CSV table of C-alpha atoms in Angstrom, one decimal:
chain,number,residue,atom,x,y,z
A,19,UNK,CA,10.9,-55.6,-18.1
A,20,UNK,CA,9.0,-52.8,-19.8
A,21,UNK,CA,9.6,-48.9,-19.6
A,22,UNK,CA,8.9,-46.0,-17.8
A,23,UNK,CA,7.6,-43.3,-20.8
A,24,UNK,CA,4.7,-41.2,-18.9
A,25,UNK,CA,6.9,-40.6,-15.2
A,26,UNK,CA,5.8,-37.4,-13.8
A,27,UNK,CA,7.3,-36.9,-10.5
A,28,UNK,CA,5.7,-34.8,-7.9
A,29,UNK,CA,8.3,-32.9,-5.2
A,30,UNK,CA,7.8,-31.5,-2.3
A,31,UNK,CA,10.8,-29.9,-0.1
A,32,UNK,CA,11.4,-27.7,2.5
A,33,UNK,CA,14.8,-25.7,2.8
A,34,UNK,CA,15.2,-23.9,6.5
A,35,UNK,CA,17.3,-20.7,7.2
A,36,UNK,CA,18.3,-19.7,4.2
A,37,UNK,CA,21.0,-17.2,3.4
A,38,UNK,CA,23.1,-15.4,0.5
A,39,UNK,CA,25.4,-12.9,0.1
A,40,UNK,CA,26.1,-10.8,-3.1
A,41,UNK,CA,29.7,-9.4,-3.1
A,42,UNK,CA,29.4,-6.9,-5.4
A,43,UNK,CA,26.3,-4.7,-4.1
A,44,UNK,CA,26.7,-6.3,-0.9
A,45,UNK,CA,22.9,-7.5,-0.6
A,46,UNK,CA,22.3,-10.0,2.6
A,47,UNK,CA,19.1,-12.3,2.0
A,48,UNK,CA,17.7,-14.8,4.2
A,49,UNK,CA,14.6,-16.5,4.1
A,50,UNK,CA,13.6,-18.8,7.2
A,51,UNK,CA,11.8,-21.3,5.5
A,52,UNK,CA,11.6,-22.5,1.6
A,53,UNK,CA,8.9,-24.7,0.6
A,54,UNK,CA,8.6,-25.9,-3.0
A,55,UNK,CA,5.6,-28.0,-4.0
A,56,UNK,CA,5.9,-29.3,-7.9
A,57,UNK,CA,4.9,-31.7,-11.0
A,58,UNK,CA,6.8,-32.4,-13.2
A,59,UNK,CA,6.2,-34.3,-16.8
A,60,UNK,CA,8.2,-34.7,-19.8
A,61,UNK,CA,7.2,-31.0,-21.3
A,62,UNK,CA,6.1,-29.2,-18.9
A,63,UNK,CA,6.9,-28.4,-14.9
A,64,UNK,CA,4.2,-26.9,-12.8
A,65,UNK,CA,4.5,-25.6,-8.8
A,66,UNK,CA,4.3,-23.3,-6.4
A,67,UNK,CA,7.2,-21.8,-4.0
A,68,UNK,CA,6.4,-20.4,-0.8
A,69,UNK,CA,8.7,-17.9,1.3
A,70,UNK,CA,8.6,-17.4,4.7
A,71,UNK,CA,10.0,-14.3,6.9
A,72,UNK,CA,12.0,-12.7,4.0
A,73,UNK,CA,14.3,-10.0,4.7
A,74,UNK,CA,16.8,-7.9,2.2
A,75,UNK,CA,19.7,-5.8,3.8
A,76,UNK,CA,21.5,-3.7,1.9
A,77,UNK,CA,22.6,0.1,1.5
A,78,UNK,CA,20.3,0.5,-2.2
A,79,UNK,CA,17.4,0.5,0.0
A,80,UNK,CA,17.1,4.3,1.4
A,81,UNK,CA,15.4,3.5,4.6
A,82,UNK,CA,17.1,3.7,8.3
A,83,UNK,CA,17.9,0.3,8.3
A,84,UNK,CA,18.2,-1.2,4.6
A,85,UNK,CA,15.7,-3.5,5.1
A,86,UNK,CA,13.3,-4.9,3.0
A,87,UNK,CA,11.0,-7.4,4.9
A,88,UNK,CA,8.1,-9.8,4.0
A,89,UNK,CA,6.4,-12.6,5.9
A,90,UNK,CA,5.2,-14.5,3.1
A,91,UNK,CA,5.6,-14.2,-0.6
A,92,UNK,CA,4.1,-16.6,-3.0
A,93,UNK,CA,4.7,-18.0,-6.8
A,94,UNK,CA,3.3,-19.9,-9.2
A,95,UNK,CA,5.7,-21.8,-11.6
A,96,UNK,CA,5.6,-23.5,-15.1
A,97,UNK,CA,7.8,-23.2,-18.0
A,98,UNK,CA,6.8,-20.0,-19.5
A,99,UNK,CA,5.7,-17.9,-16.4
A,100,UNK,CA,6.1,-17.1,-12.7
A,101,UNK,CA,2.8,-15.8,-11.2
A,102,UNK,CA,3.6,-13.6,-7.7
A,103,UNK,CA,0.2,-13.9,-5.7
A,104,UNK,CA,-0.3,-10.1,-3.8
A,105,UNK,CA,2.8,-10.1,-1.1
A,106,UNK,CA,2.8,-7.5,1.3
A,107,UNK,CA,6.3,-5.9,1.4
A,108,UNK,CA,7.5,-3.3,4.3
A,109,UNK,CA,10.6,-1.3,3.4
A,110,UNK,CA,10.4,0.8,6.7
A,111,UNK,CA,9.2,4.0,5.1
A,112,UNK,CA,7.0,2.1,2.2
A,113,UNK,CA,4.7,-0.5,2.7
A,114,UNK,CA,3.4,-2.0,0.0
A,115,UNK,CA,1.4,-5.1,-1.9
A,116,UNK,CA,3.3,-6.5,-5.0
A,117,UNK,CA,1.8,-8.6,-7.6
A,118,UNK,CA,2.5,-9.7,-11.1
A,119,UNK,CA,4.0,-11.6,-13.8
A,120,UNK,CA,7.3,-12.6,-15.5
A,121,UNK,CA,6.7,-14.2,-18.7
A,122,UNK,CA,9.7,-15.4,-20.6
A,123,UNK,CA,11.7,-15.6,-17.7
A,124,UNK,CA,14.4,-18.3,-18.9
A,125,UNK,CA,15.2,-16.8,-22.3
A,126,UNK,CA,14.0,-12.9,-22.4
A,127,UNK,CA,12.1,-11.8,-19.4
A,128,UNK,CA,9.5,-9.6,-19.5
A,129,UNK,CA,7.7,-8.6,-16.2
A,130,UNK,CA,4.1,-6.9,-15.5
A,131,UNK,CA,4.1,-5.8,-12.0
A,132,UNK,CA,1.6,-3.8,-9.9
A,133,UNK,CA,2.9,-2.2,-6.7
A,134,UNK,CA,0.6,-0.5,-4.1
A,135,UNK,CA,0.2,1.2,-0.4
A,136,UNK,CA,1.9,4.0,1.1
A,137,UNK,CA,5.4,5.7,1.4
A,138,UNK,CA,6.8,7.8,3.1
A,139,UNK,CA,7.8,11.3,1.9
A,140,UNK,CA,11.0,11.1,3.8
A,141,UNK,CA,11.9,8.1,1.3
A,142,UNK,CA,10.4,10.7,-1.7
A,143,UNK,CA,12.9,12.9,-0.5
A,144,UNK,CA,16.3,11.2,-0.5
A,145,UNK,CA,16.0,10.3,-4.1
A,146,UNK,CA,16.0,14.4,-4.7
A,147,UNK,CA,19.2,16.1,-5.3
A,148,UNK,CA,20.3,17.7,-2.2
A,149,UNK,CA,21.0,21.1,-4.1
A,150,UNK,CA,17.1,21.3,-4.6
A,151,UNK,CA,15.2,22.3,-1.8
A,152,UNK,CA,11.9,20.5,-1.4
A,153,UNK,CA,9.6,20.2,1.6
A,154,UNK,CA,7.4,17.6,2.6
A,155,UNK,CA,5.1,16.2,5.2
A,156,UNK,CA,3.4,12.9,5.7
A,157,UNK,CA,3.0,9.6,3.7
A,158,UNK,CA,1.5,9.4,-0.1
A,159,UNK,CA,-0.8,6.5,-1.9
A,160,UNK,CA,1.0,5.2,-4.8
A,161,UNK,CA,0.2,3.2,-7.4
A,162,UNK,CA,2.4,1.9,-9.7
A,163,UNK,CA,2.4,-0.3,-13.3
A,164,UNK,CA,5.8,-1.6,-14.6
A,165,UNK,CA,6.1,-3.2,-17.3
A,166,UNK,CA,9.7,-4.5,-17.9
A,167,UNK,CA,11.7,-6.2,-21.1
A,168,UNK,CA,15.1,-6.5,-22.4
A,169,UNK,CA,16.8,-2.7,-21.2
A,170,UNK,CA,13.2,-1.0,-21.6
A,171,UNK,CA,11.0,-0.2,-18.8
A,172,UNK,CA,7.7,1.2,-18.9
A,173,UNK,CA,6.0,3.2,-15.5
A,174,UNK,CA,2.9,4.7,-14.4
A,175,UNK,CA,2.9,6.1,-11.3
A,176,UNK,CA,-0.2,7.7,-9.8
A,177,UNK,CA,0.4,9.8,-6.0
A,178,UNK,CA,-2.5,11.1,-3.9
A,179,UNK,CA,-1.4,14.2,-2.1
A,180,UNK,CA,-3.6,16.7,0.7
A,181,UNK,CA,-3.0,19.2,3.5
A,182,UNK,CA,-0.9,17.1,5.9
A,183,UNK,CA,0.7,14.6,3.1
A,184,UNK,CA,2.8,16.1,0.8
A,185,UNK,CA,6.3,16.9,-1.2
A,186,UNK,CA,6.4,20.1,-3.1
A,187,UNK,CA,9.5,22.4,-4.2
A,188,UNK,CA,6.9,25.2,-4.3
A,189,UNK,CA,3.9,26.3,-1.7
A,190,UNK,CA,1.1,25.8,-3.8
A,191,UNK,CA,-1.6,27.9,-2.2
A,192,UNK,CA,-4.2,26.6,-4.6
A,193,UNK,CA,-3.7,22.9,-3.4
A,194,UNK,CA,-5.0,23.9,0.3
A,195,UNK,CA,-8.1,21.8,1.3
A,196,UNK,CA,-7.8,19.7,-2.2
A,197,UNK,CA,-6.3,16.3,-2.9
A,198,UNK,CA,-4.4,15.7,-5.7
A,199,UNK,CA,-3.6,13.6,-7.8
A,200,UNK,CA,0.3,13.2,-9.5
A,201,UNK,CA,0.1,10.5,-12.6
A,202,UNK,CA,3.3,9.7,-14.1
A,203,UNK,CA,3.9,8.3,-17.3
A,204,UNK,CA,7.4,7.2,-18.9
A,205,UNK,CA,10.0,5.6,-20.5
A,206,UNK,CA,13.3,4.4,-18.8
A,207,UNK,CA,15.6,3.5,-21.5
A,208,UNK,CA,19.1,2.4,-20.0
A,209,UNK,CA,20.7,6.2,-19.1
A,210,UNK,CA,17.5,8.0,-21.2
A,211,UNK,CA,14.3,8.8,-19.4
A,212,UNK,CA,11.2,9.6,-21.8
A,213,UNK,CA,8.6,11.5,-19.7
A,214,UNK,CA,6.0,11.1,-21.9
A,215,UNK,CA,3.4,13.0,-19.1
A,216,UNK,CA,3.6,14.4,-15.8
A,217,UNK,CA,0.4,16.0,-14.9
A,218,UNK,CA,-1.5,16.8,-11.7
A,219,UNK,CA,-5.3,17.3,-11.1
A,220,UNK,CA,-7.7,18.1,-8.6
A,221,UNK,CA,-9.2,15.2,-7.5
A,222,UNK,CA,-11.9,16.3,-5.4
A,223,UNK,CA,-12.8,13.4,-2.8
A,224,UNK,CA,-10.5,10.9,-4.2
A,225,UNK,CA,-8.6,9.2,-1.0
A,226,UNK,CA,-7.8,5.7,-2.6
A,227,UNK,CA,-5.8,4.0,-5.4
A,228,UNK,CA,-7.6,1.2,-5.2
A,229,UNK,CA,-9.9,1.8,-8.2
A,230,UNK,CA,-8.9,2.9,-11.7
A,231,UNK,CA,-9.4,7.3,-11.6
A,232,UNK,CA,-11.0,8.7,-14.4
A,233,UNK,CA,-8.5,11.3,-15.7
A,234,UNK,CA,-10.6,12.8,-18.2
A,235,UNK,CA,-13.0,13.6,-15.2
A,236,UNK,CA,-10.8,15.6,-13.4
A,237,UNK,CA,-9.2,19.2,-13.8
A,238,UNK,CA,-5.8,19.4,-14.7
A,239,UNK,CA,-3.6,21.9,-13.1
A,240,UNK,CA,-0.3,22.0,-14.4
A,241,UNK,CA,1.8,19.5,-16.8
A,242,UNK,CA,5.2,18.5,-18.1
A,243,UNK,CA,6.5,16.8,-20.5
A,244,UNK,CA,10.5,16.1,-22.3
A,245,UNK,CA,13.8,13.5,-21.7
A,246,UNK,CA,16.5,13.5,-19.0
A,247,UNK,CA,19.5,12.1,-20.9
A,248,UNK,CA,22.7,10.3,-19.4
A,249,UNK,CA,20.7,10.1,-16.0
A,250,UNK,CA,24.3,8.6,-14.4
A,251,UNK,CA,26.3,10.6,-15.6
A,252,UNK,CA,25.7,13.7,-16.8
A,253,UNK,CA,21.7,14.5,-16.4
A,254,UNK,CA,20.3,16.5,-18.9
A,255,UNK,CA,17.0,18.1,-20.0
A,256,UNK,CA,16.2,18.1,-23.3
A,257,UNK,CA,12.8,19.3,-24.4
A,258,UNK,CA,11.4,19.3,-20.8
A,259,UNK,CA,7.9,21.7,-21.3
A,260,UNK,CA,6.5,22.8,-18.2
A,261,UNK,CA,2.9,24.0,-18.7
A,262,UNK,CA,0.4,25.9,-16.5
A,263,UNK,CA,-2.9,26.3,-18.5
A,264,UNK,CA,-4.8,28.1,-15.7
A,265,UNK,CA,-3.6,30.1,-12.4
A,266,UNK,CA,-1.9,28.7,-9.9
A,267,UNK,CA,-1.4,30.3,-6.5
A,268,UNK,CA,1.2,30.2,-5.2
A,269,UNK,CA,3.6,31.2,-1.9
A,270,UNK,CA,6.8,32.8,-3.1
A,271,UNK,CA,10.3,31.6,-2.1
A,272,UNK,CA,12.3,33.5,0.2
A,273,UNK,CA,9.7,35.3,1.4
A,274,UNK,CA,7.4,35.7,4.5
A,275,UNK,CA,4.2,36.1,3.1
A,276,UNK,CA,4.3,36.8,-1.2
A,277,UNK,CA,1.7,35.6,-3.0
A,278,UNK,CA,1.1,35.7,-6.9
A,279,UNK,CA,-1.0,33.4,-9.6
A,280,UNK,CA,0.8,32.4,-12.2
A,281,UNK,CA,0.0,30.6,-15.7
A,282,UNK,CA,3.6,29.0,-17.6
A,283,UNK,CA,4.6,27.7,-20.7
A,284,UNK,CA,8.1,26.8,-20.1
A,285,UNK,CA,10.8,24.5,-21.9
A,286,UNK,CA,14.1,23.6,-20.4
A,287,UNK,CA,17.1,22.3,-21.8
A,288,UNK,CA,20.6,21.5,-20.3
A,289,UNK,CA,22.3,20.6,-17.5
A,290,UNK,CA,19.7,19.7,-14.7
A,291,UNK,CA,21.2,21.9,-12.0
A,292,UNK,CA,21.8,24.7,-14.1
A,293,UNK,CA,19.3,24.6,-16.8
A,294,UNK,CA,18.6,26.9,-20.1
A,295,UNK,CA,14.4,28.1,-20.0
A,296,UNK,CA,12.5,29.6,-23.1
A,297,UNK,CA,9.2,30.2,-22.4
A,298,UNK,CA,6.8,32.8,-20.1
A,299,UNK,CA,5.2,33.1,-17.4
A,300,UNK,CA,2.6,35.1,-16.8
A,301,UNK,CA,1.8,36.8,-13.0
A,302,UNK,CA,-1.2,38.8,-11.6
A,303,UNK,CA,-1.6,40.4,-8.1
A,304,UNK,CA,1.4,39.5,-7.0
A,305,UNK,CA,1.4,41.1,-3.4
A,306,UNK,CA,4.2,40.8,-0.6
A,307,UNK,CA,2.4,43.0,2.2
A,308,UNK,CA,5.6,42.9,4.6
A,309,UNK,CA,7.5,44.9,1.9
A,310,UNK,CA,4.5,47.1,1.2
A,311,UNK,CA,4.5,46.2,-2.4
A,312,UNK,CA,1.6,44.5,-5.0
A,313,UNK,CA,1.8,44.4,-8.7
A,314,UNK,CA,-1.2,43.9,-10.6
A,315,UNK,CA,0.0,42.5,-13.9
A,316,UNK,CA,3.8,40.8,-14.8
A,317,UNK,CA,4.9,39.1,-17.9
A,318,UNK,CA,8.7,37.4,-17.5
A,319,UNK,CA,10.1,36.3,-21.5
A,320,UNK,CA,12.6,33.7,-21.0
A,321,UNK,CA,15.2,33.6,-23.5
A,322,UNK,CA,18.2,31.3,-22.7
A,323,UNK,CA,20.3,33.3,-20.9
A,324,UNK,CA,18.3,36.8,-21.2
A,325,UNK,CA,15.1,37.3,-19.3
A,326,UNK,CA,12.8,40.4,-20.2
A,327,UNK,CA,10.3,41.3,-17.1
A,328,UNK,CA,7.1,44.1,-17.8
A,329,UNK,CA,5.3,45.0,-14.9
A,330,UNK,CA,2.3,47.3,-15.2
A,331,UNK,CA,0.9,48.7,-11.8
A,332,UNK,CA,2.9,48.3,-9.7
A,333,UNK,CA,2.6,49.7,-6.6
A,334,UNK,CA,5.2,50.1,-3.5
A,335,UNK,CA,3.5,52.2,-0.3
A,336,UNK,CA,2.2,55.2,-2.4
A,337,UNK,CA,4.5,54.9,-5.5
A,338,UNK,CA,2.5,53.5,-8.7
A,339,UNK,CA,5.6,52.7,-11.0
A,340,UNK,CA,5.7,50.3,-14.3
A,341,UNK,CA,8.6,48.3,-15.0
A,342,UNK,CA,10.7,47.1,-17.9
A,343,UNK,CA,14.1,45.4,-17.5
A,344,UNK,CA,16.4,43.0,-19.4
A,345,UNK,CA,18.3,41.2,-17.3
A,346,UNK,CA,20.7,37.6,-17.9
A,347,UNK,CA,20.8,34.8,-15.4
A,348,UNK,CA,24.1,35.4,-14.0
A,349,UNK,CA,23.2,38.8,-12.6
A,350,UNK,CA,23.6,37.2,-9.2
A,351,UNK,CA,27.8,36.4,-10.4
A,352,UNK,CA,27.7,40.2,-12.4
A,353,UNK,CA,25.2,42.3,-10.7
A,354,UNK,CA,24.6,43.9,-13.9
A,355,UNK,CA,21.1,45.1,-15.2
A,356,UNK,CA,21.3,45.5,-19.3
A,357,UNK,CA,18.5,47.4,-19.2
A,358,UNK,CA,15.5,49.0,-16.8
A,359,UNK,CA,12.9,51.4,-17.7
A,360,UNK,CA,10.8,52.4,-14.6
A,361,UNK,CA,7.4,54.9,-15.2
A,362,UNK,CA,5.6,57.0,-12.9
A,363,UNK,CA,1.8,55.8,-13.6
């Protein structure tokens, strides 16, 4: 006789060899051994899962082999929230330590997650468009904050970069001997990105992530801000501003020793290959000694598809000339000038 009203069973179990396989992305997960420790009472359920010799294959992961591997990842469990103790994870060219929370998680999840270490830039790399040239050396501390709920995602991002560990479009000569530090702020909204700061500093001595970096401490050298819209499907800027407050200097493209410091105030709309710029940029001592010319002082308008260059001084061998021209950004398809002025100083 009598009843049972205050049970509160305890389990323990161990599951060995796991495996799944998900049709649609074709993801491959085993685990080698589950072990579930766990309480349980009439309103609430408390525990802790342990995994053992984790690994993830599948073609999403950009790395030689697809693999995600980790040799122990830990949770903590109740009804409201799954705790995930530090786990290291090795994706081949990114090792990393992931930690966090998922509150919510039966109803409407919303996640807090830290992820830190190293990747490689290789891995940078193969998430850029192949049309865009970029080069890079080396492997990158990263930091990252995500903060996850419904469709909306939140990240901050922070990147130390030096000499021998890198990924730039651009040669930035004012970046030799310095780290630097990338921080990334924004908003990923289904297909609608909301970079709400891109900025890099010089960060002096800085060579870790593990402690929170004073921004306000450091100099800022250049900064961007805007949307990329219908990321999937059609990516497009709107409102991207590119700014340069101070000289930068840097190597330019295509050739075998130019040099020129720059300051920009740029905004770019459009499609992301091919995109419309308003804005100027402002050059001084530009110099290209294999071709014998230097120009002291350059201003370049931007205005959608019309540029207007001034150069003042500049000089190529014993010629001293200034420059005006009106040009459009087709002139590579036309090869038509609208306009040039050229003066004998």
């Amino acid at each position: 006789k009598g009843k049972l009203d205050k049970i509160s069973p305890d389990i323990k179990a161990t599951v060995q060899n796991f495996s799944a396989y998900e049709n649609i992305h074709k993801i491959k997960l085993s685990v080698k051994e589950i072990i579930v420790n766990a309480k349980t009472t009439k309103e609430k359920y408390t525990g802790i899962i342990k995994l053992n010799d984790v690994i993830c294959n599948t073609k999403a992961v950009p790395n030689k082999s697809n693999t995600i591997k980790a040799n122990n990842i830990t949770a903590k469990i109740d009804n409201q929230i799954i705790e995930l103790a530090p786990s290291k994870i090795d994706a081949g060219d990114a090792k990393l330590t992931i930690f966090g929370t998922i509150k919510n998680y039966i109803q409407s999840p919303e996640a807090n997650i830290t992820a830190q270490g190293t990747v490689d830039t290789n891995l940078i790399a193969s998430f850029i468009p192949q049309d865009l040239k970029w080069s890079n050396k080396g492997y990158l501390p990263i930091k990252a904050l995500i903060k996850a709920k419904n469709n909306n995602i939140k990240l901050n991002v922070k990147l130390l970069a030096n000499n021998n560990n890198y990924i730039t479009p651009i040669q930035v000569k004012s970046f030799s001997n310095q780290t630097t530090l990338t921080n990334i702020d924004a908003d990923i909204n289904d297909e609608n990105i909301t970079i709400t700061d891109v900025s890099m500093y010089y960060a002096g001595k800085t060579n870790s992530l593990l402690k929170d970096i004073d921004k306000t401490k450091l100099k800022k050298a250049l900064s961007a801000h805007g949307k990329i819209i219908n990321v999937k499907t059609n990516p497009t800027l709107d409102k991207l501003t590119i700014q340069i407050p101070e000289t930068l200097m840097l190597k330019i493209p295509q050739t075998k020793d130019g040099i020129t410091e720059i300051t920009a105030n740029i905004i770019a709309n459009g499609n992301i290959y091919k995109p419309i710029l308003n804005g100027k940029l402002h050059m001084i001592n530009t110099r290209v000694p294999s071709l014998f010319i230097n120009a002291e002082n350059a201003i370049v308008s931007l205005n959608n598809d019309k540029i207007n260059a001034q150069i003042n001084n500049l000089k190529i061998k014993d010629m001293n000339l200034s420059v005006e021209s009106n040009i459009r950004t087709d002139i590579i398809k036309t090869n038509k000038i609208d306009y040039v002025k050229i003066s004998s100083n």
